[in-house]
C-alpha cells in the first residue's frame, strides 16, 4: 500500500494535486499531513503531494516521523519543501510557473538525464546537509536525495509531464 | 469561497463548473468573446451561446470582448477577473484545463498577480473516462467544431452519445486523436446538464466546413423548461 499524504487544504485542489498521482498507483491510501504519522508504518512507501500556489508556506509539523523512517519517500513540490524544512532548510522566494529545464547534477537511480518539467511554485528551499543535489534549474534545486535513506524530493510536478518518475519510484521499491 | 468559473460552454468548463458548484460558492461565470477564430487561449466556436447557457444555469455571466491575439488575450482575461473581483468579491477562479500546460500556467500567473486561488479540477483527467462520466451524468453535448483529420462534415452538430464515444476511441487508436479534444481536434457545446435549471434547444444552425476543419454555427437557439 502506498501512502499518499495530501498537502492541499481545499476540496477542489485534491482533483488537481492528488488524483493525478493516485491514478498511477496500484494500491494507495490518502491521508492528511496531520494523520500521516499514524499510517506511515503500515505503508510500503510514501508520496507527499504538492499544493496550490496560493497555499500558505508549508510546515514540517506532522512529518517528524520521516527522520526515523527507512522506507521510500517521494516528496513533490510542497512535499519537498516540508521535507527540506524538517531537515533544516531555509525557505526563500523563487517563482517558476510553467515548463522548466532541469539539469541533472548528480545521477541517481531513476534520475539520469536532463528533463523538461512542470513547475508551480513561488518558494524554494536550501539544500539540507543530509541530502545531495540531484538536479536543478537556473533558479533552484529541483531534485534532491537523502544521502543514506531512500528519500527523494522534486520541486517540479512529475505527475504532469514526467509520470515515469513516479512509476519508476513505485517499481523500484515495490515489494 | 466565492469563485468565478472560466466558461466557454463546452464540456470541460461545464464539468468544471459542476465541480465548483459542488464544493465552493460560484458567484459568476466569465466568458471571453474572441474575435480570433484561432485563439491562442480560448475556445472560439459559438462563444456567444454562453449567455444563454448562463441563463439556463441561472448564474450571472461576465462577458469580455477580446481581439484574441496572443499577449492581448491575457490582459482581457485580467480585466474580466478584475470585474469579477469588484462585482462579486471572488477569491478564486476555476478552469476546465485538462492537459494544456500553456493555458494552465498563464492563468496561474494571472491569478497569482491578482492574489486569487486557481483551481483546475479536471487536471490530468483520463479523457475516455471523462467522456464516459459525462454520458453517465446525462450531459447533452453536441460537437460544435472539428479541426483535424479524419473528421468530416457529418461530425458537426452530432450528439455525443455511446456510439460517438466509440468512434472517438477508434480515432484515438488509429489516428492519435485526443478523444476529449485536448489537442484542439474537437470542440463541444453543452445543451443540458444535471445542474442546469433549463435546457437549450438548437432551432437553426449552419455548417461551415472545409478540409477536415469546420464549425457548427448556431443561428437560432432558445432556452426551454426541462
mmCIF file of C-alpha atoms in Angstrom:
data_model
loop_
_atom_site.group_PDB
_atom_site.id
_atom_site.type_symbol
_atom_site.label_atom_id
_atom_site.label_comp_id
_atom_site.label_asym_id
_atom_site.label_seq_id
_atom_site.Cartn_x
_atom_site.Cartn_y
_atom_site.Cartn_z
ATOM 1 C CA UNK A 1 0.000 0.000 0.000
ATOM 2 C CA UNK A 2 1.352 3.431 -0.947
ATOM 3 C CA UNK A 3 0.541 6.204 1.488
ATOM 4 C CA UNK A 4 -0.282 9.480 -0.260
ATOM 5 C CA UNK A 5 -0.041 12.495 2.006
ATOM 6 C CA UNK A 6 -2.406 15.188 0.724
ATOM 7 C CA UNK A 7 -0.918 18.654 1.213
ATOM 8 C CA UNK A 8 -3.954 20.501 -0.154
ATOM 9 C CA UNK A 9 -6.481 22.289 2.019
ATOM 10 C CA UNK A 10 -9.398 22.859 -0.346
ATOM 11 C CA UNK A 11 -11.666 20.175 -1.896
ATOM 12 C CA UNK A 12 -11.163 21.330 -5.498
ATOM 13 C CA UNK A 13 -7.378 21.157 -5.136
ATOM 14 C CA UNK A 14 -7.482 17.428 -4.458
ATOM 15 C CA UNK A 15 -8.640 16.815 -8.030
ATOM 16 C CA UNK A 16 -5.594 18.719 -9.276
ATOM 17 C CA UNK A 17 -2.781 17.668 -6.931
ATOM 18 C CA UNK A 18 -3.781 14.269 -5.539
ATOM 19 C CA UNK A 19 -5.832 12.459 -8.199
ATOM 20 C CA UNK A 20 -3.194 12.721 -10.987
ATOM 21 C CA UNK A 21 -0.814 10.871 -8.651
ATOM 22 C CA UNK A 22 -3.197 8.255 -7.255
ATOM 23 C CA UNK A 23 -4.325 7.234 -10.741
ATOM 24 C CA UNK A 24 -0.760 5.999 -11.338
ATOM 25 C CA UNK A 25 -0.650 3.833 -8.217
ATOM 26 C CA UNK A 26 -1.669 0.176 -7.828
ATOM 27 C CA UNK A 27 -2.918 0.439 -4.233
ATOM 28 C CA UNK A 28 -2.975 3.573 -2.112
ATOM 29 C CA UNK A 29 -4.428 5.365 0.884
ATOM 30 C CA UNK A 30 -4.772 9.164 1.071
ATOM 31 C CA UNK A 31 -4.262 10.910 4.414
ATOM 32 C CA UNK A 32 -3.595 14.439 5.602
ATOM 33 C CA UNK A 33 -0.256 15.757 6.865
ATOM 34 C CA UNK A 34 -1.598 15.615 10.420
ATOM 35 C CA UNK A 35 -2.650 11.970 10.043
ATOM 36 C CA UNK A 36 0.492 10.773 8.245
ATOM 37 C CA UNK A 37 2.396 9.621 11.367
ATOM 38 C CA UNK A 38 -0.419 7.234 12.250
ATOM 39 C CA UNK A 39 -0.347 5.436 8.889
ATOM 40 C CA UNK A 40 3.289 5.607 7.715
ATOM 41 C CA UNK A 41 4.451 2.354 9.312
ATOM 42 C CA UNK A 42 1.709 0.343 7.590
ATOM 43 C CA UNK A 43 2.722 1.669 4.168
ATOM 44 C CA UNK A 44 5.303 0.248 1.755
ATOM 45 C CA UNK A 45 6.270 3.746 0.638
ATOM 46 C CA UNK A 46 5.042 7.311 0.935
ATOM 47 C CA UNK A 47 4.355 10.060 -1.612
ATOM 48 C CA UNK A 48 3.779 13.617 -0.373
ATOM 49 C CA UNK A 49 1.851 15.788 -2.831
ATOM 50 C CA UNK A 50 2.125 19.390 -3.921
ATOM 51 C CA UNK A 51 -0.483 22.081 -3.347
ATOM 52 C CA UNK A 52 -1.825 25.297 -4.947
ATOM 53 C CA UNK A 53 0.284 28.422 -5.359
ATOM 54 C CA UNK A 54 -1.946 30.349 -3.001
ATOM 55 C CA UNK A 55 -1.436 27.910 -0.122
ATOM 56 C CA UNK A 56 0.385 29.168 2.943
ATOM 57 C CA UNK A 57 4.044 28.265 3.375
ATOM 58 C CA UNK A 58 4.420 24.614 4.296
ATOM 59 C CA UNK A 59 5.323 23.458 7.759
ATOM 60 C CA UNK A 60 7.232 20.302 8.719
ATOM 61 C CA UNK A 61 4.962 19.753 11.721
ATOM 62 C CA UNK A 62 3.426 16.297 11.457
ATOM 63 C CA UNK A 63 6.368 14.909 9.433
ATOM 64 C CA UNK A 64 8.752 14.261 12.335
ATOM 65 C CA UNK A 65 8.358 10.516 11.685
ATOM 66 C CA UNK A 66 10.257 10.912 8.371
ATOM 67 C CA UNK A 67 13.563 11.379 10.270
ATOM 68 C CA UNK A 68 13.421 7.790 11.561
ATOM 69 C CA UNK A 69 11.623 6.261 8.563
ATOM 70 C CA UNK A 70 13.584 3.792 6.441
ATOM 71 C CA UNK A 71 11.018 3.101 3.750
ATOM 72 C CA UNK A 72 10.933 5.090 0.467
ATOM 73 C CA UNK A 73 9.530 8.607 0.443
ATOM 74 C CA UNK A 74 8.904 10.854 -2.569
ATOM 75 C CA UNK A 75 8.129 14.487 -1.734
ATOM 76 C CA UNK A 76 6.654 16.628 -4.545
ATOM 77 C CA UNK A 77 6.788 20.431 -4.521
ATOM 78 C CA UNK A 78 5.204 21.309 -1.154
ATOM 79 C CA UNK A 79 6.246 17.795 -0.110
ATOM 80 C CA UNK A 80 9.863 18.635 -0.999
ATOM 81 C CA UNK A 81 9.681 21.873 0.943
ATOM 82 C CA UNK A 82 8.211 20.181 4.031
ATOM 83 C CA UNK A 83 10.950 17.543 3.992
ATOM 84 C CA UNK A 84 13.595 20.201 3.443
ATOM 85 C CA UNK A 85 12.329 22.251 6.381
ATOM 86 C CA UNK A 86 12.255 19.109 8.533
ATOM 87 C CA UNK A 87 15.966 18.623 7.831
ATOM 88 C CA UNK A 88 16.872 22.252 8.462
ATOM 89 C CA UNK A 89 16.407 24.010 5.079
ATOM 90 C CA UNK A 90 15.517 27.659 4.694
ATOM 91 C CA UNK A 91 12.644 28.849 2.532
ATOM 92 C CA UNK A 92 13.143 31.773 0.169
ATOM 93 C CA UNK A 93 11.357 33.329 -2.788
ATOM 94 C CA UNK A 94 11.566 31.682 -6.187
ATOM 95 C CA UNK A 95 8.800 31.845 -8.769
ATOM 96 C CA UNK A 96 8.640 29.253 -11.517
ATOM 97 C CA UNK A 97 5.312 28.678 -13.284
ATOM 98 C CA UNK A 98 5.254 26.520 -16.388
ATOM 99 C CA UNK A 99 7.805 24.248 -18.027
ATOM 100 C CA UNK A 100 11.402 24.467 -16.809
ATOM 101 C CA UNK A 101 14.585 22.719 -17.853
ATOM 102 C CA UNK A 102 16.007 20.610 -15.037
ATOM 103 C CA UNK A 103 19.677 19.731 -15.404
ATOM 104 C CA UNK A 104 20.906 16.606 -13.665
ATOM 105 C CA UNK A 105 23.898 17.490 -11.454
ATOM 106 C CA UNK A 106 24.371 14.053 -9.891
ATOM 107 C CA UNK A 107 22.816 10.968 -11.480
ATOM 108 C CA UNK A 108 20.987 8.648 -9.128
ATOM 109 C CA UNK A 109 18.518 5.765 -9.506
ATOM 110 C CA UNK A 110 15.794 6.966 -11.889
ATOM 111 C CA UNK A 111 17.165 10.498 -12.359
ATOM 112 C CA UNK A 112 19.791 10.053 -15.035
ATOM 113 C CA UNK A 113 19.164 12.650 -17.752
ATOM 114 C CA UNK A 114 18.132 16.293 -18.060
ATOM 115 C CA UNK A 115 14.411 16.842 -18.362
ATOM 116 C CA UNK A 116 11.658 19.348 -19.069
ATOM 117 C CA UNK A 117 9.254 19.514 -16.153
ATOM 118 C CA UNK A 118 6.182 21.439 -14.998
ATOM 119 C CA UNK A 119 6.745 23.820 -12.110
ATOM 120 C CA UNK A 120 4.253 25.678 -9.992
ATOM 121 C CA UNK A 121 5.905 27.338 -7.030
ATOM 122 C CA UNK A 122 6.855 30.692 -5.556
ATOM 123 C CA UNK A 123 9.305 29.413 -2.933
ATOM 124 C CA UNK A 124 12.440 27.271 -2.903
ATOM 125 C CA UNK A 125 14.497 25.529 -0.253
ATOM 126 C CA UNK A 126 18.207 25.389 0.507
ATOM 127 C CA UNK A 127 19.970 22.018 0.436
ATOM 128 C CA UNK A 128 19.979 20.299 3.848
ATOM 129 C CA UNK A 129 23.315 18.719 4.816
ATOM 130 C CA UNK A 130 21.893 15.180 4.807
ATOM 131 C CA UNK A 131 20.890 15.481 1.141
ATOM 132 C CA UNK A 132 22.677 15.592 -2.223
ATOM 133 C CA UNK A 133 21.580 17.872 -5.035
ATOM 134 C CA UNK A 134 20.492 15.647 -7.923
ATOM 135 C CA UNK A 135 19.052 18.229 -10.283
ATOM 136 C CA UNK A 136 18.411 21.942 -10.611
ATOM 137 C CA UNK A 137 17.015 24.646 -12.856
ATOM 138 C CA UNK A 138 18.588 28.068 -13.356
ATOM 139 C CA UNK A 139 16.673 29.268 -10.331
ATOM 140 C CA UNK A 140 16.573 26.495 -7.742
ATOM 141 C CA UNK A 141 17.214 22.924 -6.641
ATOM 142 C CA UNK A 142 14.647 20.689 -8.263
ATOM 143 C CA UNK A 143 15.673 17.212 -7.191
ATOM 144 C CA UNK A 144 17.403 16.111 -4.028
ATOM 145 C CA UNK A 145 18.011 12.766 -2.363
ATOM 146 C CA UNK A 146 18.922 11.820 1.185
ATOM 147 C CA UNK A 147 22.497 10.519 1.321
ATOM 148 C CA UNK A 148 21.604 7.392 3.307
ATOM 149 C CA UNK A 149 17.831 6.873 3.096
ATOM 150 C CA UNK A 150 15.504 6.343 0.109
ATOM 151 C CA UNK A 151 14.034 9.860 0.409
ATOM 152 C CA UNK A 152 13.663 11.703 -2.895
ATOM 153 C CA UNK A 153 12.132 15.090 -3.500
ATOM 154 C CA UNK A 154 11.188 17.075 -6.596
ATOM 155 C CA UNK A 155 10.313 20.754 -6.723
ATOM 156 C CA UNK A 156 8.562 20.174 -10.066
ATOM 157 C CA UNK A 157 5.372 18.138 -10.510
ATOM 158 C CA UNK A 158 6.258 14.771 -12.113
ATOM 159 C CA UNK A 159 2.591 13.778 -12.302
ATOM 160 C CA UNK A 160 2.107 16.373 -15.077
ATOM 161 C CA UNK A 161 4.789 15.645 -17.702
ATOM 162 C CA UNK A 162 7.145 13.067 -16.121
ATOM 163 C CA UNK A 163 4.953 10.248 -14.847
ATOM 164 C CA UNK A 164 7.792 7.780 -15.487
ATOM 165 C CA UNK A 165 9.478 9.198 -12.377
ATOM 166 C CA UNK A 166 6.546 8.196 -10.181
ATOM 167 C CA UNK A 167 6.226 4.857 -11.970
ATOM 168 C CA UNK A 168 9.960 4.175 -11.556
ATOM 169 C CA UNK A 169 9.856 5.126 -7.871
ATOM 170 C CA UNK A 170 6.977 2.699 -7.292
ATOM 171 C CA UNK A 171 8.568 -0.102 -9.334
ATOM 172 C CA UNK A 172 11.983 0.303 -7.737
ATOM 173 C CA UNK A 173 10.669 -0.147 -4.247
ATOM 174 C CA UNK A 174 7.525 -2.222 -4.646
ATOM 175 C CA UNK A 175 7.885 -5.406 -2.633
ATOM 176 C CA UNK B 1 -15.032 30.554 -1.046
ATOM 177 C CA UNK B 2 -16.572 32.722 -3.765
ATOM 178 C CA UNK B 3 -15.220 31.736 -7.152
ATOM 179 C CA UNK B 4 -15.632 32.611 -10.819
ATOM 180 C CA UNK B 5 -15.574 29.898 -13.452
ATOM 181 C CA UNK B 6 -13.917 30.499 -16.824
ATOM 182 C CA UNK B 7 -16.686 29.322 -19.081
ATOM 183 C CA UNK B 8 -16.727 28.573 -22.802
ATOM 184 C CA UNK B 9 -19.898 26.483 -22.832
ATOM 185 C CA UNK B 10 -18.028 23.337 -23.792
ATOM 186 C CA UNK B 11 -17.897 20.087 -21.879
ATOM 187 C CA UNK B 12 -14.691 20.851 -19.969
ATOM 188 C CA UNK B 13 -15.655 24.194 -18.499
ATOM 189 C CA UNK B 14 -19.211 22.983 -17.837
ATOM 190 C CA UNK B 15 -17.997 19.968 -15.879
ATOM 191 C CA UNK B 16 -15.510 22.191 -14.039
ATOM 192 C CA UNK B 17 -18.474 24.425 -13.174
ATOM 193 C CA UNK B 18 -20.345 21.416 -11.786
ATOM 194 C CA UNK B 19 -17.358 20.502 -9.592
ATOM 195 C CA UNK B 20 -17.034 24.106 -8.468
ATOM 196 C CA UNK B 21 -20.721 24.244 -7.534
ATOM 197 C CA UNK B 22 -20.354 21.036 -5.512
ATOM 198 C CA UNK B 23 -17.505 22.424 -3.398
ATOM 199 C CA UNK B 24 -17.448 26.224 -3.484
ATOM 200 C CA UNK B 25 -19.773 29.200 -3.969
ATOM 201 C CA UNK B 26 -19.870 30.039 -7.687
ATOM 202 C CA UNK B 27 -20.529 33.774 -7.916
ATOM 203 C CA UNK B 28 -20.293 34.167 -11.672
ATOM 204 C CA UNK B 29 -19.109 32.787 -14.980
ATOM 205 C CA UNK B 30 -16.522 34.539 -17.127
ATOM 206 C CA UNK B 31 -16.606 34.197 -20.880
ATOM 207 C CA UNK B 32 -14.010 35.659 -23.253
ATOM 208 C CA UNK B 33 -15.632 36.564 -26.573
ATOM 209 C CA UNK B 34 -12.783 36.228 -29.026
ATOM 210 C CA UNK B 35 -12.798 37.795 -32.474
ATOM 211 C CA UNK B 36 -9.895 35.497 -33.374
ATOM 212 C CA UNK B 37 -11.104 32.194 -34.759
ATOM 213 C CA UNK B 38 -7.747 30.678 -33.912
ATOM 214 C CA UNK B 39 -7.467 31.998 -30.399
ATOM 215 C CA UNK B 40 -4.272 31.042 -28.573
ATOM 216 C CA UNK B 41 -6.031 30.639 -25.291
ATOM 217 C CA UNK B 42 -9.777 30.390 -25.643
ATOM 218 C CA UNK B 43 -12.306 28.028 -27.178
ATOM 219 C CA UNK B 44 -13.958 30.005 -30.014
ATOM 220 C CA UNK B 45 -16.904 28.350 -31.830
ATOM 221 C CA UNK B 46 -20.288 29.753 -30.817
ATOM 222 C CA UNK B 47 -18.965 31.574 -27.784
ATOM 223 C CA UNK B 48 -21.986 33.915 -27.875
ATOM 224 C CA UNK B 49 -24.133 30.997 -26.722
ATOM 225 C CA UNK B 50 -22.614 31.252 -23.252
ATOM 226 C CA UNK B 51 -25.088 33.969 -22.328
ATOM 227 C CA UNK B 52 -27.999 31.587 -22.970
ATOM 228 C CA UNK B 53 -26.218 28.810 -21.105
ATOM 229 C CA UNK B 54 -25.725 31.124 -18.131
ATOM 230 C CA UNK B 55 -29.450 31.845 -18.230
ATOM 231 C CA UNK B 56 -30.224 28.122 -18.285
ATOM 232 C CA UNK B 57 -27.892 27.550 -15.338
ATOM 233 C CA UNK B 58 -29.126 30.708 -13.573
ATOM 234 C CA UNK B 59 -25.711 32.150 -12.770
ATOM 235 C CA UNK B 60 -24.538 35.670 -13.704
ATOM 236 C CA UNK B 61 -22.006 35.928 -16.502
ATOM 237 C CA UNK B 62 -19.312 38.489 -17.263
ATOM 238 C CA UNK B 63 -18.627 38.649 -20.986
ATOM 239 C CA UNK B 64 -15.331 40.209 -22.006
ATOM 240 C CA UNK B 65 -14.502 41.078 -25.590
ATOM 241 C CA UNK B 66 -11.032 40.150 -26.732
ATOM 242 C CA UNK B 67 -9.207 40.541 -30.008
ATOM 243 C CA UNK B 68 -7.879 37.024 -29.436
ATOM 244 C CA UNK B 69 -4.332 37.998 -30.297
ATOM 245 C CA UNK B 70 -1.560 36.376 -28.318
ATOM 246 C CA UNK B 71 -0.462 38.621 -25.493
ATOM 247 C CA UNK B 72 -3.627 40.703 -25.512
ATOM 248 C CA UNK B 73 -5.973 37.865 -24.587
ATOM 249 C CA UNK B 74 -4.413 37.594 -21.171
ATOM 250 C CA UNK B 75 -4.850 41.297 -20.483
ATOM 251 C CA UNK B 76 -8.503 40.914 -21.414
ATOM 252 C CA UNK B 77 -8.821 37.956 -19.065
ATOM 253 C CA UNK B 78 -7.237 40.023 -16.317
ATOM 254 C CA UNK B 79 -9.795 42.787 -16.943
ATOM 255 C CA UNK B 80 -12.625 40.281 -16.691
ATOM 256 C CA UNK B 81 -11.245 38.875 -13.448
ATOM 257 C CA UNK B 82 -10.916 42.354 -12.009
ATOM 258 C CA UNK B 83 -14.584 42.952 -12.837
ATOM 259 C CA UNK B 84 -15.484 39.719 -11.044
ATOM 260 C CA UNK B 85 -13.462 40.774 -8.010
ATOM 261 C CA UNK B 86 -15.138 44.175 -7.988
ATOM 262 C CA UNK B 87 -18.697 42.986 -8.538
ATOM 263 C CA UNK B 88 -18.722 39.667 -6.708
ATOM 264 C CA UNK B 89 -15.683 39.735 -4.404
ATOM 265 C CA UNK B 90 -14.384 36.442 -5.795
ATOM 266 C CA UNK B 91 -11.374 34.840 -4.124
ATOM 267 C CA UNK B 92 -10.730 32.127 -6.677
ATOM 268 C CA UNK B 93 -11.011 31.077 -10.301
ATOM 269 C CA UNK B 94 -11.934 27.666 -11.672
ATOM 270 C CA UNK B 95 -10.957 26.441 -15.138
ATOM 271 C CA UNK B 96 -11.638 23.347 -17.212
ATOM 272 C CA UNK B 97 -7.965 22.864 -18.115
ATOM 273 C CA UNK B 98 -7.074 19.191 -18.508
ATOM 274 C CA UNK B 99 -3.682 18.921 -20.249
ATOM 275 C CA UNK B 100 -2.593 22.275 -21.570
ATOM 276 C CA UNK B 101 0.412 23.462 -19.610
ATOM 277 C CA UNK B 102 0.465 26.535 -21.864
ATOM 278 C CA UNK B 103 -3.062 27.538 -20.873
ATOM 279 C CA UNK B 104 -2.835 26.493 -17.230
ATOM 280 C CA UNK B 105 0.431 28.263 -16.461
ATOM 281 C CA UNK B 106 -0.719 31.548 -17.991
ATOM 282 C CA UNK B 107 -3.904 31.563 -15.948
ATOM 283 C CA UNK B 108 -1.940 30.581 -12.830
ATOM 284 C CA UNK B 109 0.300 33.638 -13.312
ATOM 285 C CA UNK B 110 -2.648 35.978 -13.672
ATOM 286 C CA UNK B 111 -4.276 34.512 -10.562
ATOM 287 C CA UNK B 112 -1.028 34.933 -8.647
ATOM 288 C CA UNK B 113 -0.852 38.607 -9.705
ATOM 289 C CA UNK B 114 -4.437 39.177 -8.594
ATOM 290 C CA UNK B 115 -3.990 37.121 -5.405
ATOM 291 C CA UNK B 116 -6.691 34.669 -6.469
ATOM 292 C CA UNK B 117 -6.804 30.932 -5.846
ATOM 293 C CA UNK B 118 -6.692 28.934 -9.070
ATOM 294 C CA UNK B 119 -8.465 25.582 -9.312
ATOM 295 C CA UNK B 120 -8.282 23.113 -12.178
ATOM 296 C CA UNK B 121 -10.481 20.188 -11.093
ATOM 297 C CA UNK B 122 -10.175 18.342 -14.414
ATOM 298 C CA UNK B 123 -6.357 18.438 -14.429
ATOM 299 C CA UNK B 124 -4.808 15.318 -15.976
ATOM 300 C CA UNK B 125 -8.174 13.555 -16.086
ATOM 301 C CA UNK B 126 -8.251 10.471 -18.297
ATOM 302 C CA UNK B 127 -10.044 11.607 -21.436
ATOM 303 C CA UNK B 128 -12.058 8.474 -22.199
ATOM 304 C CA UNK B 129 -13.143 8.086 -18.570
ATOM 305 C CA UNK B 130 -14.125 11.757 -18.577
ATOM 306 C CA UNK B 131 -16.337 11.357 -21.640
ATOM 307 C CA UNK B 132 -17.980 8.285 -20.088
ATOM 308 C CA UNK B 133 -18.571 10.217 -16.886
ATOM 309 C CA UNK B 134 -20.335 12.957 -18.843
ATOM 310 C CA UNK B 135 -22.607 10.432 -20.511
ATOM 311 C CA UNK B 136 -23.282 8.654 -17.203
ATOM 312 C CA UNK B 137 -24.274 12.039 -15.759
ATOM 313 C CA UNK B 138 -26.765 12.660 -18.572
ATOM 314 C CA UNK B 139 -24.981 15.584 -20.135
ATOM 315 C CA UNK B 140 -26.432 16.603 -23.513
ATOM 316 C CA UNK B 141 -23.484 17.651 -25.647
ATOM 317 C CA UNK B 142 -23.097 18.376 -29.330
ATOM 318 C CA UNK B 143 -19.926 18.557 -31.415
ATOM 319 C CA UNK B 144 -19.610 22.238 -32.350
ATOM 320 C CA UNK B 145 -16.248 22.168 -34.115
ATOM 321 C CA UNK B 146 -13.801 19.724 -35.701
ATOM 322 C CA UNK B 147 -10.256 20.679 -36.616
ATOM 323 C CA UNK B 148 -8.290 17.585 -37.608
ATOM 324 C CA UNK B 149 -8.107 14.649 -39.975
ATOM 325 C CA UNK B 150 -10.101 12.389 -40.301
ATOM 326 C CA UNK B 151 -13.168 14.300 -39.053
ATOM 327 C CA UNK B 152 -15.648 15.119 -41.795
ATOM 328 C CA UNK B 153 -18.666 17.404 -42.022
ATOM 329 C CA UNK B 154 -21.013 14.736 -40.634
ATOM 330 C CA UNK B 155 -19.474 15.260 -37.193
ATOM 331 C CA UNK B 156 -20.745 18.826 -36.942
ATOM 332 C CA UNK B 157 -23.833 19.049 -34.740
ATOM 333 C CA UNK B 158 -23.551 15.421 -33.755
ATOM 334 C CA UNK B 159 -24.753 14.382 -30.302
ATOM 335 C CA UNK B 160 -22.077 12.948 -28.014
ATOM 336 C CA UNK B 161 -23.529 9.532 -27.189
ATOM 337 C CA UNK B 162 -22.206 5.979 -26.739
ATOM 338 C CA UNK B 163 -21.765 5.470 -30.480
ATOM 339 C CA UNK B 164 -19.933 8.759 -30.908
ATOM 340 C CA UNK B 165 -17.701 7.874 -27.979
ATOM 341 C CA UNK B 166 -16.827 4.523 -29.544
ATOM 342 C CA UNK B 167 -15.874 6.262 -32.765
ATOM 343 C CA UNK B 168 -13.737 8.800 -30.912
ATOM 344 C CA UNK B 169 -11.921 5.940 -29.172
ATOM 345 C CA UNK B 170 -11.413 4.319 -32.565
ATOM 346 C CA UNK B 171 -9.943 7.582 -33.897
ATOM 347 C CA UNK B 172 -7.677 7.708 -30.868
ATOM 348 C CA UNK B 173 -6.318 4.242 -31.654
ATOM 349 C CA UNK B 174 -5.972 4.765 -35.411
ATOM 350 C CA UNK B 175 -5.118 8.458 -35.760
ATOM 351 C CA UNK B 176 -3.867 9.515 -32.290
ATOM 352 C CA UNK B 177 -6.802 11.895 -31.917
ATOM 353 C CA UNK B 178 -7.368 13.048 -28.317
ATOM 354 C CA UNK B 179 -10.940 11.794 -27.754
ATOM 355 C CA UNK B 180 -11.839 14.688 -25.479
ATOM 356 C CA UNK B 181 -10.277 17.121 -27.919
ATOM 357 C CA UNK B 182 -7.312 18.069 -25.775
ATOM 358 C CA UNK B 183 -5.208 18.658 -28.860
ATOM 359 C CA UNK B 184 -7.815 21.058 -30.255
ATOM 360 C CA UNK B 185 -9.286 18.389 -32.535
ATOM 361 C CA UNK B 186 -12.895 18.886 -31.464
ATOM 362 C CA UNK B 187 -14.937 21.488 -29.637
ATOM 363 C CA UNK B 188 -18.258 20.877 -27.942
ATOM 364 C CA UNK B 189 -21.320 22.734 -26.708
ATOM 365 C CA UNK B 190 -23.365 21.635 -23.683
ATOM 366 C CA UNK B 191 -27.129 21.902 -24.120
ATOM 367 C CA UNK B 192 -28.095 20.365 -20.798
ATOM 368 C CA UNK B 193 -26.539 19.013 -17.626
ATOM 369 C CA UNK B 194 -27.941 17.781 -14.295
ATOM 370 C CA UNK B 195 -27.463 21.159 -12.624
ATOM 371 C CA UNK B 196 -28.997 23.189 -15.477
ATOM 372 C CA UNK B 197 -32.348 24.726 -14.454
ATOM 373 C CA UNK B 198 -33.454 24.796 -18.092
ATOM 374 C CA UNK B 199 -32.145 23.220 -21.290
ATOM 375 C CA UNK B 200 -31.035 24.714 -24.573
ATOM 376 C CA UNK B 201 -32.552 23.760 -27.880
ATOM 377 C CA UNK B 202 -30.909 24.470 -31.228
ATOM 378 C CA UNK B 203 -33.525 25.722 -33.685
ATOM 379 C CA UNK B 204 -31.242 26.583 -36.546
ATOM 380 C CA UNK B 205 -27.586 26.153 -37.429
ATOM 381 C CA UNK B 206 -25.288 26.130 -40.409
ATOM 382 C CA UNK B 207 -22.200 24.069 -41.025
ATOM 383 C CA UNK B 208 -19.053 25.791 -42.217
ATOM 384 C CA UNK B 209 -16.605 23.096 -43.270
ATOM 385 C CA UNK B 210 -13.517 22.770 -45.404
ATOM 386 C CA UNK B 211 -10.598 20.361 -45.424
ATOM 387 C CA UNK B 212 -11.263 18.398 -42.193
ATOM 388 C CA UNK B 213 -11.972 21.614 -40.313
ATOM 389 C CA UNK B 214 -15.297 23.233 -39.574
ATOM 390 C CA UNK B 215 -17.757 24.674 -37.115
ATOM 391 C CA UNK B 216 -21.420 24.152 -36.336
ATOM 392 C CA UNK B 217 -22.594 27.753 -36.210
ATOM 393 C CA UNK B 218 -25.780 28.125 -34.191
ATOM 394 C CA UNK B 219 -28.112 30.700 -35.738
ATOM 395 C CA UNK B 220 -31.172 30.226 -33.562
ATOM 396 C CA UNK B 221 -31.348 28.774 -30.095
ATOM 397 C CA UNK B 222 -33.697 29.118 -27.193
ATOM 398 C CA UNK B 223 -33.951 28.106 -23.576
ATOM 399 C CA UNK B 224 -36.842 25.885 -22.541
ATOM 400 C CA UNK B 225 -38.138 24.281 -19.366
ATOM 401 C CA UNK B 226 -36.842 20.820 -18.521
#
